[in-house]
PDB file of C-alpha atoms in Angstrom:
ATOM      1  CA  ASP A   1      24.398   5.503  -3.372  1.00  0.00           C
ATOM      2  CA  LEU A   2      22.053   6.728  -0.729  1.00  0.00           C
ATOM      3  CA  GLY A   3      22.336  10.178  -1.849  1.00  0.00           C
ATOM      4  CA  ALA A   4      21.244   9.089  -5.344  1.00  0.00           C
ATOM      5  CA  ILE A   5      18.222   7.323  -3.811  1.00  0.00           C
ATOM      6  CA  GLN A   6      17.221  10.413  -1.862  1.00  0.00           C
ATOM      7  CA  ASP A   7      17.650  12.512  -5.001  1.00  0.00           C
ATOM      8  CA  ASN A   8      15.286  10.133  -6.749  1.00  0.00           C
ATOM      9  CA  TYR A   9      12.853  10.378  -4.009  1.00  0.00           C
ATOM     10  CA  ARG A  10      12.584  14.111  -4.276  1.00  0.00           C
ATOM     11  CA  ARG A  11      12.605  13.970  -8.183  1.00  0.00           C
ATOM     12  CA  LEU A  12       9.619  11.691  -7.840  1.00  0.00           C
ATOM     13  CA  ARG A  13       7.706  13.621  -5.318  1.00  0.00           C
ATOM     14  CA  ALA A  14       8.131  16.763  -7.312  1.00  0.00           C
ATOM     15  CA  LEU A  15       6.761  15.028 -10.308  1.00  0.00           C
ATOM     16  CA  ALA A  16       3.721  13.651  -8.285  1.00  0.00           C
ATOM     17  CA  ALA A  17       3.015  17.196  -6.745  1.00  0.00           C
ATOM     18  CA  GLY A  18       0.436  17.018  -4.189  1.00  0.00           C
ATOM     19  CA  ALA A  19       0.576  13.126  -3.655  1.00  0.00           C
ATOM     20  CA  GLU A  20       2.524  11.563  -0.739  1.00  0.00           C
ATOM     21  CA  MET A  21       5.392   9.311  -1.766  1.00  0.00           C
ATOM     22  CA  ALA A  22       5.941   6.008  -0.072  1.00  0.00           C
ATOM     23  CA  GLY A  23       9.236   3.913  -0.142  1.00  0.00           C
ATOM     24  CA  VAL A  24       8.900   0.274  -0.929  1.00  0.00           C
ATOM     25  CA  VAL A  25      11.727  -1.535   0.947  1.00  0.00           C
ATOM     26  CA  LYS A  26      10.649  -5.284   0.717  1.00  0.00           C
ATOM     27  CA  ALA A  27      13.221  -7.873   0.091  1.00  0.00           C
ATOM     28  CA  ASP A  28      15.845  -5.848   1.898  1.00  0.00           C
ATOM     29  CA  ALA A  29      15.068  -2.845  -0.131  1.00  0.00           C
ATOM     30  CA  TYR A  30      15.654  -5.107  -3.244  1.00  0.00           C
ATOM     31  CA  GLY A  31      19.065  -6.195  -2.040  1.00  0.00           C
ATOM     32  CA  LEU A  32      20.368  -2.717  -1.179  1.00  0.00           C
ATOM     33  CA  GLY A  33      19.934  -2.974   2.389  1.00  0.00           C
ATOM     34  CA  ALA A  34      16.584  -2.053   4.090  1.00  0.00           C
ATOM     35  CA  GLU A  35      17.753  -0.304   6.889  1.00  0.00           C
ATOM     36  CA  PRO A  36      20.025   2.186   5.300  1.00  0.00           C
ATOM     37  CA  VAL A  37      17.726   2.872   2.485  1.00  0.00           C
ATOM     38  CA  ALA A  38      14.701   3.427   4.758  1.00  0.00           C
ATOM     39  CA  ARG A  39      16.861   5.726   6.919  1.00  0.00           C
ATOM     40  CA  ALA A  40      17.955   7.633   3.993  1.00  0.00           C
ATOM     41  CA  LEU A  41      14.362   8.041   2.779  1.00  0.00           C
ATOM     42  CA  SER A  42      13.134   9.095   5.968  1.00  0.00           C
ATOM     43  CA  ASP A  43      15.912  11.937   6.201  1.00  0.00           C
ATOM     44  CA  ALA A  44      14.545  13.020   2.711  1.00  0.00           C
ATOM     45  CA  GLY A  45      11.180  13.322   4.151  1.00  0.00           C
ATOM     46  CA  CYS A  46       9.516   9.930   3.392  1.00  0.00           C
ATOM     47  CA  ARG A  47       6.901   8.962   6.352  1.00  0.00           C
ATOM     48  CA  GLN A  48       5.362   5.869   4.638  1.00  0.00           C
ATOM     49  CA  PHE A  49       6.860   2.554   3.705  1.00  0.00           C
ATOM     50  CA  PHE A  50       5.633  -0.965   2.187  1.00  0.00           C
ATOM     51  CA  VAL A  51       7.100  -4.295   3.080  1.00  0.00           C
ATOM     52  CA  ALA A  52       6.088  -7.720   2.132  1.00  0.00           C
ATOM     53  CA  GLN A  53       6.900  -9.861   5.207  1.00  0.00           C
ATOM     54  CA  LEU A  54       6.227  -9.496   8.707  1.00  0.00           C
ATOM     55  CA  GLU A  55       9.915  -9.963   9.666  1.00  0.00           C
ATOM     56  CA  GLU A  56      10.671  -7.104   7.286  1.00  0.00           C
ATOM     57  CA  ALA A  57       8.044  -4.940   8.917  1.00  0.00           C
ATOM     58  CA  LEU A  58       9.350  -5.735  12.470  1.00  0.00           C
ATOM     59  CA  THR A  59      12.842  -5.060  11.599  1.00  0.00           C
ATOM     60  CA  LEU A  60      11.770  -1.705  10.054  1.00  0.00           C
ATOM     61  CA  ARG A  61       9.656  -0.689  12.881  1.00  0.00           C
ATOM     62  CA  SER A  62      12.807  -0.760  15.067  1.00  0.00           C
ATOM     63  CA  THR A  63      14.611   1.361  12.549  1.00  0.00           C
ATOM     64  CA  LEU A  64      11.920   3.974  12.016  1.00  0.00           C
ATOM     65  CA  PRO A  65       9.592   4.044  15.152  1.00  0.00           C
ATOM     66  CA  GLU A  66       7.169   6.701  13.870  1.00  0.00           C
ATOM     67  CA  ALA A  67       6.716   5.812  10.202  1.00  0.00           C
ATOM     68  CA  ALA A  68       3.461   4.310   8.732  1.00  0.00           C
ATOM     69  CA  ILE A  69       4.385   0.702   7.847  1.00  0.00           C
ATOM     70  CA  TYR A  70       2.283  -1.301   5.557  1.00  0.00           C
ATOM     71  CA  LEU A  71       2.473  -5.057   5.310  1.00  0.00           C
ATOM     72  CA  LEU A  72       1.668  -6.207   1.826  1.00  0.00           C
ATOM     73  CA  ASN A  73       1.123  -9.800   2.514  1.00  0.00           C
ATOM     74  CA  GLY A  74      -1.736  -9.051   4.919  1.00  0.00           C
ATOM     75  CA  SER A  75      -2.447 -10.077   8.451  1.00  0.00           C
ATOM     76  CA  PRO A  76      -1.806 -13.962   9.023  1.00  0.00           C
ATOM     77  CA  SER A  77      -3.980 -14.965  11.823  1.00  0.00           C
ATOM     78  CA  ALA A  78      -1.078 -16.187  14.104  1.00  0.00           C
ATOM     79  CA  ALA A  79       0.426 -12.815  13.884  1.00  0.00           C
ATOM     80  CA  MET A  80      -2.245 -10.303  14.390  1.00  0.00           C
ATOM     81  CA  THR A  81      -0.981  -9.693  17.918  1.00  0.00           C
ATOM     82  CA  GLU A  82       2.469  -8.696  16.818  1.00  0.00           C
ATOM     83  CA  ILE A  83       1.043  -6.459  13.990  1.00  0.00           C
ATOM     84  CA  GLU A  84      -1.006  -4.707  16.540  1.00  0.00           C
ATOM     85  CA  ARG A  85       1.644  -4.361  19.105  1.00  0.00           C
ATOM     86  CA  ALA A  86       4.119  -2.990  16.368  1.00  0.00           C
ATOM     87  CA  GLY A  87       1.483  -0.577  14.919  1.00  0.00           C
ATOM     88  CA  LEU A  88       1.700  -2.002  11.381  1.00  0.00           C
ATOM     89  CA  ILE A  89      -0.981  -1.638   8.715  1.00  0.00           C
ATOM     90  CA  PRO A  90      -1.820  -4.763   6.894  1.00  0.00           C
ATOM     91  CA  VAL A  91      -2.842  -4.768   3.365  1.00  0.00           C
ATOM     92  CA  LEU A  92      -5.985  -6.951   3.202  1.00  0.00           C
ATOM     93  CA  ASN A  93      -6.102  -8.798  -0.007  1.00  0.00           C
ATOM     94  CA  HIS A  94      -9.066 -11.175   0.109  1.00  0.00           C
ATOM     95  CA  PRO A  95     -12.549 -11.494   2.100  1.00  0.00           C
ATOM     96  CA  GLY A  96     -11.138 -14.041   4.493  1.00  0.00           C
ATOM     97  CA  GLU A  97      -8.373 -11.842   5.491  1.00  0.00           C
ATOM     98  CA  LEU A  98     -10.887  -8.848   6.051  1.00  0.00           C
ATOM     99  CA  ALA A  99     -13.005 -11.066   8.119  1.00  0.00           C
ATOM    100  CA  ALA A 100     -10.435 -12.319  10.298  1.00  0.00           C
ATOM    101  CA  TYR A 101      -8.841  -8.903  11.006  1.00  0.00           C
ATOM    102  CA  ALA A 102     -12.099  -7.353  11.655  1.00  0.00           C
ATOM    103  CA  ALA A 103     -13.077 -10.084  14.253  1.00  0.00           C
ATOM    104  CA  TYR A 104      -9.785  -9.732  15.767  1.00  0.00           C
ATOM    105  CA  ALA A 105     -10.359  -5.762  16.028  1.00  0.00           C
ATOM    106  CA  SER A 106     -13.729  -6.360  17.591  1.00  0.00           C
ATOM    107  CA  GLY A 107     -12.460  -8.466  20.065  1.00  0.00           C
ATOM    108  CA  ARG A 108      -9.744  -5.980  20.982  1.00  0.00           C
ATOM    109  CA  GLY A 109     -12.563  -3.270  21.334  1.00  0.00           C
ATOM    110  CA  ARG A 110     -10.973  -0.692  19.158  1.00  0.00           C
ATOM    111  CA  ALA A 111     -10.593  -0.028  15.372  1.00  0.00           C
ATOM    112  CA  LEU A 112      -7.532  -1.251  14.083  1.00  0.00           C
ATOM    113  CA  PRO A 113      -5.744   0.532  10.765  1.00  0.00           C
ATOM    114  CA  GLY A 114      -6.009  -1.514   7.499  1.00  0.00           C
ATOM    115  CA  ALA A 115      -5.521  -1.157   3.939  1.00  0.00           C
ATOM    116  CA  LEU A 116      -7.682  -2.678   1.336  1.00  0.00           C
ATOM    117  CA  GLN A 117      -6.168  -3.803  -2.128  1.00  0.00           C
ATOM    118  CA  ILE A 118      -8.464  -4.231  -4.971  1.00  0.00           C
ATOM    119  CA  ASP A 119      -7.379  -6.120  -8.196  1.00  0.00           C
ATOM    120  CA  THR A 120      -7.920  -4.069 -11.271  1.00  0.00           C
ATOM    121  CA  GLY A 121      -6.133  -6.365 -13.546  1.00  0.00           C
ATOM    122  CA  MET A 122      -2.795  -7.624 -12.028  1.00  0.00           C
ATOM    123  CA  CYS A 123      -4.514 -10.739 -11.206  1.00  0.00           C
ATOM    124  CA  ARG A 124      -2.021 -11.338  -8.193  1.00  0.00           C
ATOM    125  CA  LEU A 125      -3.404  -9.830  -5.115  1.00  0.00           C
ATOM    126  CA  GLY A 126      -6.521  -8.015  -4.210  1.00  0.00           C
ATOM    127  CA  PHE A 127     -10.315  -8.206  -3.986  1.00  0.00           C
ATOM    128  CA  SER A 128     -12.212  -8.925  -7.230  1.00  0.00           C
ATOM    129  CA  ARG A 129     -14.997  -6.859  -8.365  1.00  0.00           C
ATOM    130  CA  ARG A 130     -17.630  -9.131  -6.869  1.00  0.00           C
ATOM    131  CA  GLU A 131     -15.680  -9.346  -3.687  1.00  0.00           C
ATOM    132  CA  VAL A 132     -15.710  -5.595  -3.220  1.00  0.00           C
ATOM    133  CA  GLU A 133     -19.339  -5.598  -3.918  1.00  0.00           C
ATOM    134  CA  GLN A 134     -19.922  -8.001  -1.212  1.00  0.00           C
ATOM    135  CA  VAL A 135     -17.875  -6.400   1.351  1.00  0.00           C
ATOM    136  CA  GLU A 136     -19.695  -6.294   4.649  1.00  0.00           C
ATOM    137  CA  PRO A 137     -20.100  -2.641   6.259  1.00  0.00           C
ATOM    138  CA  THR A 138     -19.859  -3.929   9.615  1.00  0.00           C
ATOM    139  CA  GLN A 139     -16.288  -5.491   9.066  1.00  0.00           C
ATOM    140  CA  LEU A 140     -15.404  -2.166   7.501  1.00  0.00           C
ATOM    141  CA  GLY A 141     -16.727  -0.547  10.705  1.00  0.00           C
ATOM    142  CA  ALA A 142     -14.573  -2.489  12.866  1.00  0.00           C
ATOM    143  CA  LEU A 143     -11.366  -0.928  11.195  1.00  0.00           C
ATOM    144  CA  THR A 144      -9.872   2.261  10.343  1.00  0.00           C
ATOM    145  CA  LEU A 145      -9.641   1.869   6.693  1.00  0.00           C
ATOM    146  CA  VAL A 146      -6.533   4.367   5.781  1.00  0.00           C
ATOM    147  CA  LEU A 147      -5.998   3.361   2.246  1.00  0.00           C
ATOM    148  CA  VAL A 148      -7.533   1.560  -0.869  1.00  0.00           C
ATOM    149  CA  MET A 149      -4.906   0.530  -3.360  1.00  0.00           C
ATOM    150  CA  SER A 150      -4.229  -1.324  -6.477  1.00  0.00           C
ATOM    151  CA  HIS A 151      -1.280  -2.074  -8.577  1.00  0.00           C
ATOM    152  CA  LEU A 152      -0.581  -1.514 -12.220  1.00  0.00           C
ATOM    153  CA  ALA A 153       0.367  -4.383 -14.537  1.00  0.00           C
ATOM    154  CA  CYS A 154       1.851  -2.612 -17.488  1.00  0.00           C
ATOM    155  CA  ALA A 155       2.923   0.892 -16.142  1.00  0.00           C
ATOM    156  CA  GLU A 156       6.483   0.606 -17.863  1.00  0.00           C
ATOM    157  CA  GLU A 157       4.597   0.787 -21.041  1.00  0.00           C
ATOM    158  CA  ARG A 158       3.062   4.345 -21.077  1.00  0.00           C
ATOM    159  CA  ASP A 159       0.747   3.752 -24.002  1.00  0.00           C
ATOM    160  CA  HIS A 160      -0.507   0.261 -22.981  1.00  0.00           C
ATOM    161  CA  PRO A 161      -4.202   0.280 -22.752  1.00  0.00           C
ATOM    162  CA  MET A 162      -4.151  -1.723 -19.853  1.00  0.00           C
ATOM    163  CA  ASN A 163      -3.214   1.343 -17.770  1.00  0.00           C
ATOM    164  CA  GLY A 164      -6.311   3.348 -18.554  1.00  0.00           C
ATOM    165  CA  ALA A 165      -8.455   0.219 -18.193  1.00  0.00           C
ATOM    166  CA  GLN A 166      -7.093  -0.377 -14.609  1.00  0.00           C
ATOM    167  CA  ARG A 167      -7.529   3.267 -13.636  1.00  0.00           C
ATOM    168  CA  ALA A 168     -11.171   3.200 -14.769  1.00  0.00           C
ATOM    169  CA  ARG A 169     -11.763   0.034 -12.826  1.00  0.00           C
ATOM    170  CA  PHE A 170     -10.081   1.340  -9.907  1.00  0.00           C
ATOM    171  CA  GLU A 171     -12.402   4.673  -9.810  1.00  0.00           C
ATOM    172  CA  GLU A 172     -15.256   2.497 -10.064  1.00  0.00           C
ATOM    173  CA  LEU A 173     -14.555   0.011  -7.221  1.00  0.00           C
ATOM    174  CA  LYS A 174     -13.114   2.462  -4.821  1.00  0.00           C
ATOM    175  CA  ALA A 175     -16.189   4.600  -5.220  1.00  0.00           C
ATOM    176  CA  THR A 176     -18.181   1.749  -3.672  1.00  0.00           C
ATOM    177  CA  LEU A 177     -16.009   1.771  -0.549  1.00  0.00           C
ATOM    178  CA  PRO A 178     -15.594   4.558   2.280  1.00  0.00           C
ATOM    179  CA  ALA A 179     -13.853   7.676   0.871  1.00  0.00           C
ATOM    180  CA  VAL A 180     -10.392   7.169   2.005  1.00  0.00           C
ATOM    181  CA  PRO A 181      -6.773   8.042   0.651  1.00  0.00           C
ATOM    182  CA  ALA A 182      -6.187   5.918  -2.513  1.00  0.00           C
ATOM    183  CA  SER A 183      -3.011   4.744  -4.104  1.00  0.00           C
ATOM    184  CA  LEU A 184      -2.452   3.183  -7.889  1.00  0.00           C
ATOM    185  CA  ALA A 185       0.812   4.298  -9.149  1.00  0.00           C
ATOM    186  CA  ASN A 186       4.080   2.133  -8.618  1.00  0.00           C
ATOM    187  CA  SER A 187       7.393   3.964  -9.663  1.00  0.00           C
ATOM    188  CA  SER A 188       6.520   3.838 -13.432  1.00  0.00           C
ATOM    189  CA  GLY A 189       3.003   4.690 -12.852  1.00  0.00           C
ATOM    190  CA  ILE A 190       4.054   8.008 -11.489  1.00  0.00           C
ATOM    191  CA  PHE A 191       5.117   8.905 -14.914  1.00  0.00           C
ATOM    192  CA  LEU A 192       1.624   8.376 -16.429  1.00  0.00           C
ATOM    193  CA  GLY A 193       0.531  11.560 -15.314  1.00  0.00           C
ATOM    194  CA  PRO A 194      -1.685  13.021 -12.546  1.00  0.00           C
ATOM    195  CA  ASP A 195      -4.665  10.922 -13.037  1.00  0.00           C
ATOM    196  CA  PHE A 196      -2.709   8.086 -11.567  1.00  0.00           C
ATOM    197  CA  HIS A 197      -1.207   9.848  -8.622  1.00  0.00           C
ATOM    198  CA  TYR A 198      -4.298  10.073  -6.381  1.00  0.00           C
ATOM    199  CA  GLN A 199      -3.081  10.412  -2.590  1.00  0.00           C
ATOM    200  CA  LEU A 200      -0.156   8.184  -2.388  1.00  0.00           C
ATOM    201  CA  CYS A 201       2.480   6.800  -5.017  1.00  0.00           C
ATOM    202  CA  ARG A 202       4.618   3.819  -4.109  1.00  0.00           C
TER     203      ARG A 202
END
C-alpha cells in the first residue's frame, strides 16, 4: 500500500520536526519493491535514501537521478569508480575503508562525498572509539564528509538504558569529528524523542 507508506513517512517526518527523513530501501525495500517504494517516498518529499549493496544503489540511481543515495556497505576498492560515476555516498565503516577512499579521492584531485559510521554499542559496523580518535585529519580533508551516523541497538525498547548510553557515546565521539549533520535514530529511535533526532532520521 504505497499510500500508507507515504502517510507513514509524513507522520514520522512530523514527529521528528526539524529533522530530515531518509528512506531505507535495502533488500528490495524489505521485499516490497525498491523502485515503487522509493518513487512513492520521493513523491512524498523524501530526498535521501539508504541501501546496503552497490547493485541496489545503482538501480535506485536510475530510478531517482537527483536523490542522495547512501551505500551502507561502504566503498569496495573495485567499485570506487562506479560509486563516483553514480554520485553515491559511501558509508565508511572502518579505518581501511576511509584510507582507501581518501586515497582514491586524492588521486582524482577532488573531494568526494562520504559518511562516517561510528559504533556506539551495536557492535556490527562502524569505527570504534579508539579508531575515531586515530582518524587522520588529512584523510578527512580529502573528502567532503556529509554525515556522521550510528545505529541504535535497542530502540524498540523505549526505556532500555542502552539508548541513553549510545546517545551519550555518540555525542562524545562526533564532537571529535568535523561539524557535519548527524544521524542516530532509526524508525523506532524517532519515538525516543528530539534528543535522538539530530539532523537526519532513517
